[in-house]
PDB file of C-alpha atoms and ligand atoms in Angstrom:
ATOM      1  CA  UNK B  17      19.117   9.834  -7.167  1.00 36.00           C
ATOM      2  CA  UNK B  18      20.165  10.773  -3.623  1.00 40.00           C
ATOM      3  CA  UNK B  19      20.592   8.714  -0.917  1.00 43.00           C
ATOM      4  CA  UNK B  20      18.374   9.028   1.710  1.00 45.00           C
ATOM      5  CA  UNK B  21      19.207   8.840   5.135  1.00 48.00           C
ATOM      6  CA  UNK B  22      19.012   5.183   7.426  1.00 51.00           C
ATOM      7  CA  UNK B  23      18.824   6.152  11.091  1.00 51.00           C
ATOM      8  CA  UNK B  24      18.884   2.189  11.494  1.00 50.00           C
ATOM      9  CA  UNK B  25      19.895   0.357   9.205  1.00 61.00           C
ATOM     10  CA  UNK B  26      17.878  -2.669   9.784  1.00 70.00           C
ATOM     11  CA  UNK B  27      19.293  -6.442   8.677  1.00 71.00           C
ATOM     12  CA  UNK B  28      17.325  -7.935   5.778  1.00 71.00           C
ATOM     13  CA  UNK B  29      16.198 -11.086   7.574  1.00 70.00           C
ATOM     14  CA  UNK B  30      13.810  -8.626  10.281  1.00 87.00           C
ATOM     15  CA  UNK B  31      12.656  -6.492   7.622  1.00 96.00           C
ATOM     16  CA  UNK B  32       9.237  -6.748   6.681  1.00 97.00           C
ATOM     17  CA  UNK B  33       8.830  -8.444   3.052  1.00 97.00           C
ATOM     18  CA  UNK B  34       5.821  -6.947   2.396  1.00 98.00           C
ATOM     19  CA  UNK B  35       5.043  -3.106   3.346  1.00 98.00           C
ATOM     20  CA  UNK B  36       1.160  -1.496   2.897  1.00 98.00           C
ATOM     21  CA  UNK B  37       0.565   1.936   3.859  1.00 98.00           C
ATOM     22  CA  UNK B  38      -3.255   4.074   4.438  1.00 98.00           C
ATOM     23  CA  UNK B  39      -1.323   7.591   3.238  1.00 98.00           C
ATOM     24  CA  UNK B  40      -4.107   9.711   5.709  1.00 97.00           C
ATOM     25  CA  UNK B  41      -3.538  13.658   6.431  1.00 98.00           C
ATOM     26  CA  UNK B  42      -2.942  15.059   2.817  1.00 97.00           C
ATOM     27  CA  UNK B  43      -5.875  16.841   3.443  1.00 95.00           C
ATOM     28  CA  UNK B  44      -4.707  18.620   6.725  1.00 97.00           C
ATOM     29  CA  UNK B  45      -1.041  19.037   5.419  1.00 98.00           C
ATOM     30  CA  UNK B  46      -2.877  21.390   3.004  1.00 97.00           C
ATOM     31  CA  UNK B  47      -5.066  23.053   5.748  1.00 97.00           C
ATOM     32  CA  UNK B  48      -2.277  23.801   7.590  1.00 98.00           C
ATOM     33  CA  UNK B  49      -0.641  25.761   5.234  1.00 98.00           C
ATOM     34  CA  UNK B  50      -4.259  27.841   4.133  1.00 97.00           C
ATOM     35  CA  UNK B  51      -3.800  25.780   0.633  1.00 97.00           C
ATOM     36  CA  UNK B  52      -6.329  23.943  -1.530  1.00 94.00           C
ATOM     37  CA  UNK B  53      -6.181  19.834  -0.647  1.00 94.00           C
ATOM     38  CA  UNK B  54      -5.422  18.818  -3.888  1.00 93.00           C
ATOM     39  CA  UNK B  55      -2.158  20.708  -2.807  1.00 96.00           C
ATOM     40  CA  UNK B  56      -1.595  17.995  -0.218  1.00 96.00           C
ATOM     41  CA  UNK B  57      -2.417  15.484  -2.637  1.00 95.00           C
ATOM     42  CA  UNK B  58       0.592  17.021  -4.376  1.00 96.00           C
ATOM     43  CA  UNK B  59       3.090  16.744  -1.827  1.00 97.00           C
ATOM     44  CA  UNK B  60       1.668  13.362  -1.072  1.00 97.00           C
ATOM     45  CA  UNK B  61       3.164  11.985  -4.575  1.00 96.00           C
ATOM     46  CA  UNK B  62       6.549  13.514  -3.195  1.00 97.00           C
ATOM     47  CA  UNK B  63       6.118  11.790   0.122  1.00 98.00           C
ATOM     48  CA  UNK B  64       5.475   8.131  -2.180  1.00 97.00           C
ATOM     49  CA  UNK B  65       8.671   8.990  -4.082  1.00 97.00           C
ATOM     50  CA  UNK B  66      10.582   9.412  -1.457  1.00 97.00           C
ATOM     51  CA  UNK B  67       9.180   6.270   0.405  1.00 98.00           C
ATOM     52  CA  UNK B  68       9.891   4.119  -2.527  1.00 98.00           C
ATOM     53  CA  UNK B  69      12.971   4.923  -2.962  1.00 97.00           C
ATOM     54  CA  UNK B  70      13.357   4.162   0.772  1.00 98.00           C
ATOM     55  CA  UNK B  71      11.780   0.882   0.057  1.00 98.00           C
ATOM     56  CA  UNK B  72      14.680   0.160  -3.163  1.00 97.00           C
ATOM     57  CA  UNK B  73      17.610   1.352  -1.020  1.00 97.00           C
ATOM     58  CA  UNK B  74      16.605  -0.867   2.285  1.00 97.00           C
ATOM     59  CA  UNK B  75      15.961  -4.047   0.455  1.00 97.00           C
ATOM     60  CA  UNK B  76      11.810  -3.873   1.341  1.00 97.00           C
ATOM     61  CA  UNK B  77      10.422  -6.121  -1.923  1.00 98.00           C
ATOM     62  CA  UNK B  78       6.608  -5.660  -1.940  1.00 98.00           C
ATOM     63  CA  UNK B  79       5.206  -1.636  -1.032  1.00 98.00           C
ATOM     64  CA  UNK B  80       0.968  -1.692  -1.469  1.00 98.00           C
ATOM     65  CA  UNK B  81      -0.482   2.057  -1.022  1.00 98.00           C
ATOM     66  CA  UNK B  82      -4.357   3.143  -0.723  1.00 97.00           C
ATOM     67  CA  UNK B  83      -4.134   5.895  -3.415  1.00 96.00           C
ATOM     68  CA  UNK B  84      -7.527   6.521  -3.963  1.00 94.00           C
ATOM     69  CA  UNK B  85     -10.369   3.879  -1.920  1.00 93.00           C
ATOM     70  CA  UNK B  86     -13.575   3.017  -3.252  1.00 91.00           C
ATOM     71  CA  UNK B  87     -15.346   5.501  -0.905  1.00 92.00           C
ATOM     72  CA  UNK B  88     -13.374   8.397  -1.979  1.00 92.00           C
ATOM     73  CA  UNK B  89     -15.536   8.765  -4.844  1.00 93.00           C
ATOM     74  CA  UNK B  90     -17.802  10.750  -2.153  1.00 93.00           C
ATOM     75  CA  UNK B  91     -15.519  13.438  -1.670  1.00 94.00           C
ATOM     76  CA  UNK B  92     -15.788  16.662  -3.699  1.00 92.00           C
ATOM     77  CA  UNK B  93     -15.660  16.373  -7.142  1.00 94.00           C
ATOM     78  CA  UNK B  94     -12.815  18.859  -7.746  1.00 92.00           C
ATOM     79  CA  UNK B  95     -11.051  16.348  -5.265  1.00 92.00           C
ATOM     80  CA  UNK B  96     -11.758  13.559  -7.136  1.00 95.00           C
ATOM     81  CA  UNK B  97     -11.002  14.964 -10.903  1.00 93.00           C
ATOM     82  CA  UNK B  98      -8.159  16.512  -8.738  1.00 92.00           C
ATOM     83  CA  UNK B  99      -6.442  13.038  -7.584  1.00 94.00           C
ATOM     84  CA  UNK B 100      -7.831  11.318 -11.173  1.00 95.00           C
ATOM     85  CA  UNK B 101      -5.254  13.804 -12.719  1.00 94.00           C
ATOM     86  CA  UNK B 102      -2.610  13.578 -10.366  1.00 94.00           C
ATOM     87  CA  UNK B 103      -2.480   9.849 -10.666  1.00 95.00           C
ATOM     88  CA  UNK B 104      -2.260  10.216 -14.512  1.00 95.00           C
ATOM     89  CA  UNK B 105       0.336  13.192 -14.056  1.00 95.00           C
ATOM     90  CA  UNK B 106       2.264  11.609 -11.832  1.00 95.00           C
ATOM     91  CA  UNK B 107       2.240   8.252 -13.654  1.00 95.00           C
ATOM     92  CA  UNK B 108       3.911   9.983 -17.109  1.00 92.00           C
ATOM     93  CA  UNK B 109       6.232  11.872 -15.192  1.00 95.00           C
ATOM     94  CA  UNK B 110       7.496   9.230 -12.614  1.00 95.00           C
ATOM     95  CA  UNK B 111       7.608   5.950 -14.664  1.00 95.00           C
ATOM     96  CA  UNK B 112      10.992   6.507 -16.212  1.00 94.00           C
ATOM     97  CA  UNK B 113      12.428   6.761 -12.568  1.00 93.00           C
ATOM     98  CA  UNK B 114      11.047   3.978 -11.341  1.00 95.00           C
ATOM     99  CA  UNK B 115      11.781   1.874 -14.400  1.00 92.00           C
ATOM    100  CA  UNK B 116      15.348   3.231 -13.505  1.00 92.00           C
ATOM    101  CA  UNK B 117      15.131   1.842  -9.897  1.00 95.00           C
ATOM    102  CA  UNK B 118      13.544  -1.567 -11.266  1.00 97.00           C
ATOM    103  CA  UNK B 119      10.150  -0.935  -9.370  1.00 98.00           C
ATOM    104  CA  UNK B 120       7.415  -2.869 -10.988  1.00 98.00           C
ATOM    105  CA  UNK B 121       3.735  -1.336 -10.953  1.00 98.00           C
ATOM    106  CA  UNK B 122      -0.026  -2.597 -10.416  1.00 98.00           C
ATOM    107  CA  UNK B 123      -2.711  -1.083  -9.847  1.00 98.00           C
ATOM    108  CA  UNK B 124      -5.274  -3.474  -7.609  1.00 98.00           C
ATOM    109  CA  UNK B 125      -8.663  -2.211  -7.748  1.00 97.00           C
ATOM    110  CA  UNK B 126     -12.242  -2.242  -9.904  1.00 96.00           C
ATOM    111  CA  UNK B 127     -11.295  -0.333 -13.182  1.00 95.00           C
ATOM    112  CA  UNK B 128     -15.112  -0.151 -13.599  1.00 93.00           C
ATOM    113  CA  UNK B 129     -15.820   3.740 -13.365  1.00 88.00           C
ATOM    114  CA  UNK B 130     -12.487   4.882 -14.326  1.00 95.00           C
ATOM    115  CA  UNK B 131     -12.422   7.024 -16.872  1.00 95.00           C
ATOM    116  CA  UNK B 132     -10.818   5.207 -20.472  1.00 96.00           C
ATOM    117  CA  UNK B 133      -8.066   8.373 -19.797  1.00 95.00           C
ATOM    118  CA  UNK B 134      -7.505   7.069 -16.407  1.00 97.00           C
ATOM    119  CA  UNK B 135      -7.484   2.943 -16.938  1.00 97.00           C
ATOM    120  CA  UNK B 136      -5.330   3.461 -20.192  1.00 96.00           C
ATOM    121  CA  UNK B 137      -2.609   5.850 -17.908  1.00 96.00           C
ATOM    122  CA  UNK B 138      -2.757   2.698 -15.364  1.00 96.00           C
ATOM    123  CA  UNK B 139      -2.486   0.299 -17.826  1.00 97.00           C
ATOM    124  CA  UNK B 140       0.811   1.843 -19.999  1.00 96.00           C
ATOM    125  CA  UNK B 141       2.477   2.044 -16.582  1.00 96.00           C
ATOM    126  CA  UNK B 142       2.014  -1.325 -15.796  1.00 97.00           C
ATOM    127  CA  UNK B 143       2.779  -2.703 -19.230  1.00 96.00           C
ATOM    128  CA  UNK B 144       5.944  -0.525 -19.385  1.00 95.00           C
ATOM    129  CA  UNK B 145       7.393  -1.696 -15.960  1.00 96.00           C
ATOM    130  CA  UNK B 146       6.335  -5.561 -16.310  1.00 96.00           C
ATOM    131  CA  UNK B 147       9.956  -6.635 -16.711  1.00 96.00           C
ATOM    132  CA  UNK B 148      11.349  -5.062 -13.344  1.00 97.00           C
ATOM    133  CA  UNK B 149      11.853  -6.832 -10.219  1.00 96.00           C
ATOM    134  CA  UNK B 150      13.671  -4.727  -7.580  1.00 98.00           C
ATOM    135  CA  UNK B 151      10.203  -3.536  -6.055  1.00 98.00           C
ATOM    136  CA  UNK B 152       6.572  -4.106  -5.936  1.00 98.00           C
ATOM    137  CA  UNK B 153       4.654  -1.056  -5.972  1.00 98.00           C
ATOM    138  CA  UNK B 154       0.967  -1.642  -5.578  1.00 98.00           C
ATOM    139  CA  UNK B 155      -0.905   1.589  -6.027  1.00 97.00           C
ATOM    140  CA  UNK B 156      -4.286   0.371  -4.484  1.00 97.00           C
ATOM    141  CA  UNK B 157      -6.782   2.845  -6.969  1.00 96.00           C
ATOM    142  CA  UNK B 158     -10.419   2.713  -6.558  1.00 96.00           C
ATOM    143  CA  UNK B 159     -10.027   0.059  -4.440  1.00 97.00           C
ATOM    144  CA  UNK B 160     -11.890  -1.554  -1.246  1.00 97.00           C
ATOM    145  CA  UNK B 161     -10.943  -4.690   1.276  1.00 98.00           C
ATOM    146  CA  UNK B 162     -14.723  -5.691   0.801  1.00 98.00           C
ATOM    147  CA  UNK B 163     -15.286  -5.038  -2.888  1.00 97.00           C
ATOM    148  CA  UNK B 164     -11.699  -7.069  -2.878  1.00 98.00           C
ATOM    149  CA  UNK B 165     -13.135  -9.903  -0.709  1.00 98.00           C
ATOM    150  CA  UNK B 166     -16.701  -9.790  -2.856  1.00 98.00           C
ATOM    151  CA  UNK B 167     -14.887  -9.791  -6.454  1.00 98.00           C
ATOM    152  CA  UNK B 168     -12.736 -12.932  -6.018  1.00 98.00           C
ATOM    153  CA  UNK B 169     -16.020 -14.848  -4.348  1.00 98.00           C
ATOM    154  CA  UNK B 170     -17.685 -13.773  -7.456  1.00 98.00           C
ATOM    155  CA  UNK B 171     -15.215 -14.928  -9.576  1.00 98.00           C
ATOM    156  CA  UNK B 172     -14.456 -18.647  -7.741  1.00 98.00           C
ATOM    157  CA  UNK B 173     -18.234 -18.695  -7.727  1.00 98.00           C
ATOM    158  CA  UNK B 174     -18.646 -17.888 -11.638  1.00 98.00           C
ATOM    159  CA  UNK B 175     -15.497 -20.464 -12.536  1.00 98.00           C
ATOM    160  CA  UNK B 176     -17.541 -23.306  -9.957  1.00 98.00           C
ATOM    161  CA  UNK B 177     -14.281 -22.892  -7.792  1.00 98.00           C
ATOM    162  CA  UNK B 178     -14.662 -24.086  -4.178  1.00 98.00           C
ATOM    163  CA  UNK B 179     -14.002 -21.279  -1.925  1.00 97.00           C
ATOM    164  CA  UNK B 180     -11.118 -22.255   0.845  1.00 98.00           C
ATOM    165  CA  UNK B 181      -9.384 -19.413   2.375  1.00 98.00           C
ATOM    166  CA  UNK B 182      -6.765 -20.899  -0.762  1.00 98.00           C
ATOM    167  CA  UNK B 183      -8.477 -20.427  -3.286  1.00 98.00           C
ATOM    168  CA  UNK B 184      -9.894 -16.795  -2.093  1.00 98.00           C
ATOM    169  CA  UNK B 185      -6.689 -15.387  -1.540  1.00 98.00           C
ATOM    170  CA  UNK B 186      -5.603 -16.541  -4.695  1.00 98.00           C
ATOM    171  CA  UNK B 187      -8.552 -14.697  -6.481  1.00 98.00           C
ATOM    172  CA  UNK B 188      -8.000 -11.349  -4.768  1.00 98.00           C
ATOM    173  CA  UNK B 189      -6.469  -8.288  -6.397  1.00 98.00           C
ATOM    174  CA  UNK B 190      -3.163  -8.688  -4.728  1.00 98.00           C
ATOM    175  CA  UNK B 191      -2.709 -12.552  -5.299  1.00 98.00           C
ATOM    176  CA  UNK B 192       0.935 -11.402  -6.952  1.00 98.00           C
ATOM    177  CA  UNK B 193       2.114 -10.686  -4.092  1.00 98.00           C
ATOM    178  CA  UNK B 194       2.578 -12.200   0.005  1.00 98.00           C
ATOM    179  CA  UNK B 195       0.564 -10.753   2.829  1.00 98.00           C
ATOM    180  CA  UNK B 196       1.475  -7.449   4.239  1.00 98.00           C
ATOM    181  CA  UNK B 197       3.594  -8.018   7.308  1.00 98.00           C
ATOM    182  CA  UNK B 198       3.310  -4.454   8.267  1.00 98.00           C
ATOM    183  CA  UNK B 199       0.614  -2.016   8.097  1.00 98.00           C
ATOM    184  CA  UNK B 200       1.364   1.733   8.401  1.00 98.00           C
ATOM    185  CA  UNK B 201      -1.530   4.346   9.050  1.00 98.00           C
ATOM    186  CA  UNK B 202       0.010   7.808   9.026  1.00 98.00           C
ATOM    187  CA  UNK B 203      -1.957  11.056   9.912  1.00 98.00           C
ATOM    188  CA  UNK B 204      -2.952   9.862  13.454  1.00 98.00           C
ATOM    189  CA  UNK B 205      -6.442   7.894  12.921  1.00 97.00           C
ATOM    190  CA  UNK B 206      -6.523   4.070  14.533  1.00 98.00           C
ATOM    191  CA  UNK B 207      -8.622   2.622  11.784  1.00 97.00           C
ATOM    192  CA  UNK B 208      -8.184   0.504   8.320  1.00 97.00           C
ATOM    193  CA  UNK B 209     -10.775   2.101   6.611  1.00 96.00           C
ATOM    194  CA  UNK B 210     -11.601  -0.714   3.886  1.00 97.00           C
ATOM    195  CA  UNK B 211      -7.577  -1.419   2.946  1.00 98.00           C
ATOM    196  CA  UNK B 212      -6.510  -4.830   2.433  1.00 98.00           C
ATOM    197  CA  UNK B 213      -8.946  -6.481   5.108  1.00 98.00           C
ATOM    198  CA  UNK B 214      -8.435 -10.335   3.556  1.00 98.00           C
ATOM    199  CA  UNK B 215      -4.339  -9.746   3.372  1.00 98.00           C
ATOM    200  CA  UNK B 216      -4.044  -7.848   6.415  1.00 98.00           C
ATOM    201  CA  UNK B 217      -5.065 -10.588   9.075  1.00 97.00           C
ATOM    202  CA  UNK B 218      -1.674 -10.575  10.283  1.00 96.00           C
ATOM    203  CA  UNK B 219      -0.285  -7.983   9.763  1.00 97.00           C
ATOM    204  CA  UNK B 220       1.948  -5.758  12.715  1.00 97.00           C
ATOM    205  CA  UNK B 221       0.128  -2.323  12.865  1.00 98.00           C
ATOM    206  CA  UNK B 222       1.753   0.936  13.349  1.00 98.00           C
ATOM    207  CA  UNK B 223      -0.008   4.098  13.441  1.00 98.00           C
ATOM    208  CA  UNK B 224       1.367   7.208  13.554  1.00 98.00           C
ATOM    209  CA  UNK B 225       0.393  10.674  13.769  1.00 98.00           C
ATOM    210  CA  UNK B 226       2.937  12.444  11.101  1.00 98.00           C
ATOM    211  CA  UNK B 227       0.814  13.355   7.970  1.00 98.00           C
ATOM    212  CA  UNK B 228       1.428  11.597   4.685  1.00 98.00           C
ATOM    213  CA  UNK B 229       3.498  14.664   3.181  1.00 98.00           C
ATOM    214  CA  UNK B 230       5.489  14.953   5.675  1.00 98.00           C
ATOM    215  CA  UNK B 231       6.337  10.660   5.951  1.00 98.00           C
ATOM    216  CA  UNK B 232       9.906  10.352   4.809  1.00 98.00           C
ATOM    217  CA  UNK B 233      13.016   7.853   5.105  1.00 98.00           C
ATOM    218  CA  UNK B 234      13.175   8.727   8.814  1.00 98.00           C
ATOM    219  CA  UNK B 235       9.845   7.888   9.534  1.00 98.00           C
ATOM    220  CA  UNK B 236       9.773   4.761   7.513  1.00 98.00           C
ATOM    221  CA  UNK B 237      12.884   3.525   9.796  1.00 97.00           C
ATOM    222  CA  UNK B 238      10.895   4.534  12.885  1.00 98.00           C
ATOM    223  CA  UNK B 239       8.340   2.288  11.481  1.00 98.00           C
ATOM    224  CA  UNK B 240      10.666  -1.217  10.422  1.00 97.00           C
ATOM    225  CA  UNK B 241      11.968  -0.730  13.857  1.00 96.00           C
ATOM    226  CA  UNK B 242       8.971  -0.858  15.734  1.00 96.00           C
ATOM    227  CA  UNK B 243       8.222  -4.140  13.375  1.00 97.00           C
ATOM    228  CA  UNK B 244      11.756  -5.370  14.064  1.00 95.00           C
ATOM    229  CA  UNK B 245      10.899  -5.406  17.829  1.00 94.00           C
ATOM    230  CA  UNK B 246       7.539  -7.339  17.318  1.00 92.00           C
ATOM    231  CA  UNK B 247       6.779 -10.909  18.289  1.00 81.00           C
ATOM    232  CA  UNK B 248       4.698 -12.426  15.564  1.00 77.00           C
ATOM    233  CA  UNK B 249       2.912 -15.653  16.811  1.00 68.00           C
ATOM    234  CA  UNK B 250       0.238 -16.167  14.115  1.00 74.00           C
ATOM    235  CA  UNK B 251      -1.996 -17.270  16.953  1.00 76.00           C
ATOM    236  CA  UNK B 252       0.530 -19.419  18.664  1.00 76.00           C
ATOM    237  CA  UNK B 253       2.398 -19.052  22.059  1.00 72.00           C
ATOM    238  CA  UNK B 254       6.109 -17.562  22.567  1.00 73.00           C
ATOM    239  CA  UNK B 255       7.103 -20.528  23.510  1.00 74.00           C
ATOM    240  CA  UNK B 256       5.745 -22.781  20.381  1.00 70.00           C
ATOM    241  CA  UNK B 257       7.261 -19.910  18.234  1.00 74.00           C
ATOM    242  CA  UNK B 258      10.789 -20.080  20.390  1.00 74.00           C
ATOM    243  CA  UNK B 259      10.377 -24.069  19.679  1.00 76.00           C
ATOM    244  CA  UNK B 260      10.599 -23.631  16.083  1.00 70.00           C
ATOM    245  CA  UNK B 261       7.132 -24.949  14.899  1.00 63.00           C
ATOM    246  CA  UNK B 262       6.259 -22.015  12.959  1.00 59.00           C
ATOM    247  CA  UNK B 263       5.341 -24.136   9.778  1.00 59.00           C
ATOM    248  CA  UNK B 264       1.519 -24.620  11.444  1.00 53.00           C
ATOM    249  CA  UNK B 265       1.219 -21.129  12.240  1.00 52.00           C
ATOM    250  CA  UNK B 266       2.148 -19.184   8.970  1.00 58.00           C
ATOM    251  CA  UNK B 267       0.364 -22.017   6.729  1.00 52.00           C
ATOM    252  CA  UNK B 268      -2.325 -19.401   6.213  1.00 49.00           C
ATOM    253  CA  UNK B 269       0.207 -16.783   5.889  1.00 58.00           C
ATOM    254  CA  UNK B 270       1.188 -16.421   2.171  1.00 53.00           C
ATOM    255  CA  UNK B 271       4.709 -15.364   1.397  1.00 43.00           C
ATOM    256  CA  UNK B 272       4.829 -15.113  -2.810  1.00 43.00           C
TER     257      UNK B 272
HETATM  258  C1  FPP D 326      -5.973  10.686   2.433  1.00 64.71           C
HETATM  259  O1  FPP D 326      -5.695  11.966   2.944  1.00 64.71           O
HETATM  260  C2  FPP D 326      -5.323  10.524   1.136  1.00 64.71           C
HETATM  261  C3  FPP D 326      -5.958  10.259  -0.024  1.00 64.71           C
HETATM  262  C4  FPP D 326      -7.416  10.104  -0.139  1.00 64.71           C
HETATM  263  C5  FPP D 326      -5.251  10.169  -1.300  1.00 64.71           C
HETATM  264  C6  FPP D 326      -3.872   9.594  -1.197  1.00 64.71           C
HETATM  265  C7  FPP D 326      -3.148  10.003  -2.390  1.00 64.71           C
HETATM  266  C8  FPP D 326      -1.839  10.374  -2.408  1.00 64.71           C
HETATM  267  C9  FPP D 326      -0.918  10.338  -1.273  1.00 64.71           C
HETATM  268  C10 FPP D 326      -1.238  10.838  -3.625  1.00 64.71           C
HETATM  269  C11 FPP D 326      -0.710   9.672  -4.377  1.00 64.71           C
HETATM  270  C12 FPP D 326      -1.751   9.391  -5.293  1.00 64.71           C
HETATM  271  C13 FPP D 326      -1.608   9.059  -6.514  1.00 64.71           C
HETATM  272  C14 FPP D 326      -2.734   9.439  -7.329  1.00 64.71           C
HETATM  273  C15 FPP D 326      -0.420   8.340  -7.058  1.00 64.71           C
HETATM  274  P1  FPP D 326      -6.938  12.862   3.326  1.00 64.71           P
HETATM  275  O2  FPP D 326      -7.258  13.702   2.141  1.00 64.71           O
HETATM  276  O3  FPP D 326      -8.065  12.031   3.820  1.00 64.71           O
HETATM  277  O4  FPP D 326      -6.335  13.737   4.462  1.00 64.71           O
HETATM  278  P2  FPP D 326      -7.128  14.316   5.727  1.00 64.71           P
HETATM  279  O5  FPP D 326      -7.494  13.141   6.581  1.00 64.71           O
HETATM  280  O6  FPP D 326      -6.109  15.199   6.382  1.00 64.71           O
HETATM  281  O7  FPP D 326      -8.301  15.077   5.204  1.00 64.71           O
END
């Protein structure tokens, strides 16, 4: 595996623990170059490699990425068979590398209307990498912030669960995991579009215009600077934060 390059190396205490990324501009990538989308949807998977390993090499634990959202199902359906089997593809050929690296996969999101091909690919790759613990990878799959938020009500609500902001989060599809602290959208759109809209309330957001293919190590660094350089307050004041009483602040903020 190659190195990648760090244009700042970043200390481990002000990177984010928690990384989610909306991978937007596939589709224009693809335009660009007078080729079908599913073609960007191609070098998108290359762009994710790259970024995890990225992730492995700079110590970043959790990664969550919006692979295919529950809206997508509206797009063509050559796009959609196209990204059903590029998920499975990609799933066969990548998960001896990232059992390699240690990365451990999940796939949040309603299995209902996947195909038995596509739940069974999802579910091998999880099964096979349930032992590793060098990274997180959340591949967010026919997934939705609101179907998120409306499953895990349903399910406190079936179980006679109070619901508490607690007890929700813990119901939700990424309860493994901590809060994103940072929230990249590449491909130059200022919206969240239905990604992790519970887990997300605090999360730093950085937008940028590059286009999911073309998101590598560089532009990840660009990104965990711009975090490194944030204040978080979690709704307090600089100075409360420079006073040390952060415990008030981040109670709702889960860290797994
Ligand atoms: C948005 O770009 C991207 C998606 C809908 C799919 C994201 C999928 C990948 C990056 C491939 C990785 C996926 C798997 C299956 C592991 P867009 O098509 O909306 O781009 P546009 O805004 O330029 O049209």
């Amino acid at each position: 595996m190659a190195a990648s390059t760090s244009l700042h190396p970043m200390p481990v205490a002000s990177l984010p623990r928690h990384v989610a990324i909306v991978m937007d501009g596939n589709g224009r990538w693809a335009q660009k170059r007078w080729l079908p989308r599913v073609a960007g949807h191609k070098q998108g998977v290359e762009a994710l490699r790259g970024v995890v390993r990225a992730c492995v090499e700079r110590g970043v634990p959790v990664l969550s990425v919006f692979a295919f959202s529950s809206e997508n199902w509206s797009r063509p359906a050559e796009e959609v068979s196209g990204l059903m089997d590029l998920l499975v593809m990609a799933l066969s050929r990548e998960v001896p590398s990232l059992e390699k690296s240690g990365v451990r996969l999940h796939f949040p999101g309603d299995r209902s209307g996947l195909s038995p091909r596509v739940v069974q690919g999802l579910e091998a790759a999880a099964r096979d990498t349930a032992h590793n613990d060098t990274l997180i990878l959340n591949v967010c799959f026919n997934y939705g912030g609101r179907w998120d938020v409306v499953q895990a009500a349903r399910r406190l609500a079936q179980q006679g669960i109070e619901i508490t902001e607690e007890t929700l989060s813990g119901a939700t599809a990424l309860a493994h995991v901590g809060d994103p602290d940072l929230l990249i959208r590449t491909g130059g759109e200022l919206r969240i579009s239905n990604f992790l809209l519970w887990q997300a309330a605090y999360s730093e957001l950085v937008f940028t215009d590059c286009l999911w293919p073309d998101f590598d190590a560089a532009e990840l660094d660009l990104a965990l600077s711009e975090f490194a350089r944030r204040e978080r307050r979690f709704g307090q004041t600089s100075e409360q934060r420079a006073g040390g009483d952060t415990e008030s602040a981040e109670a709702g903020q889960r860290h797994a």
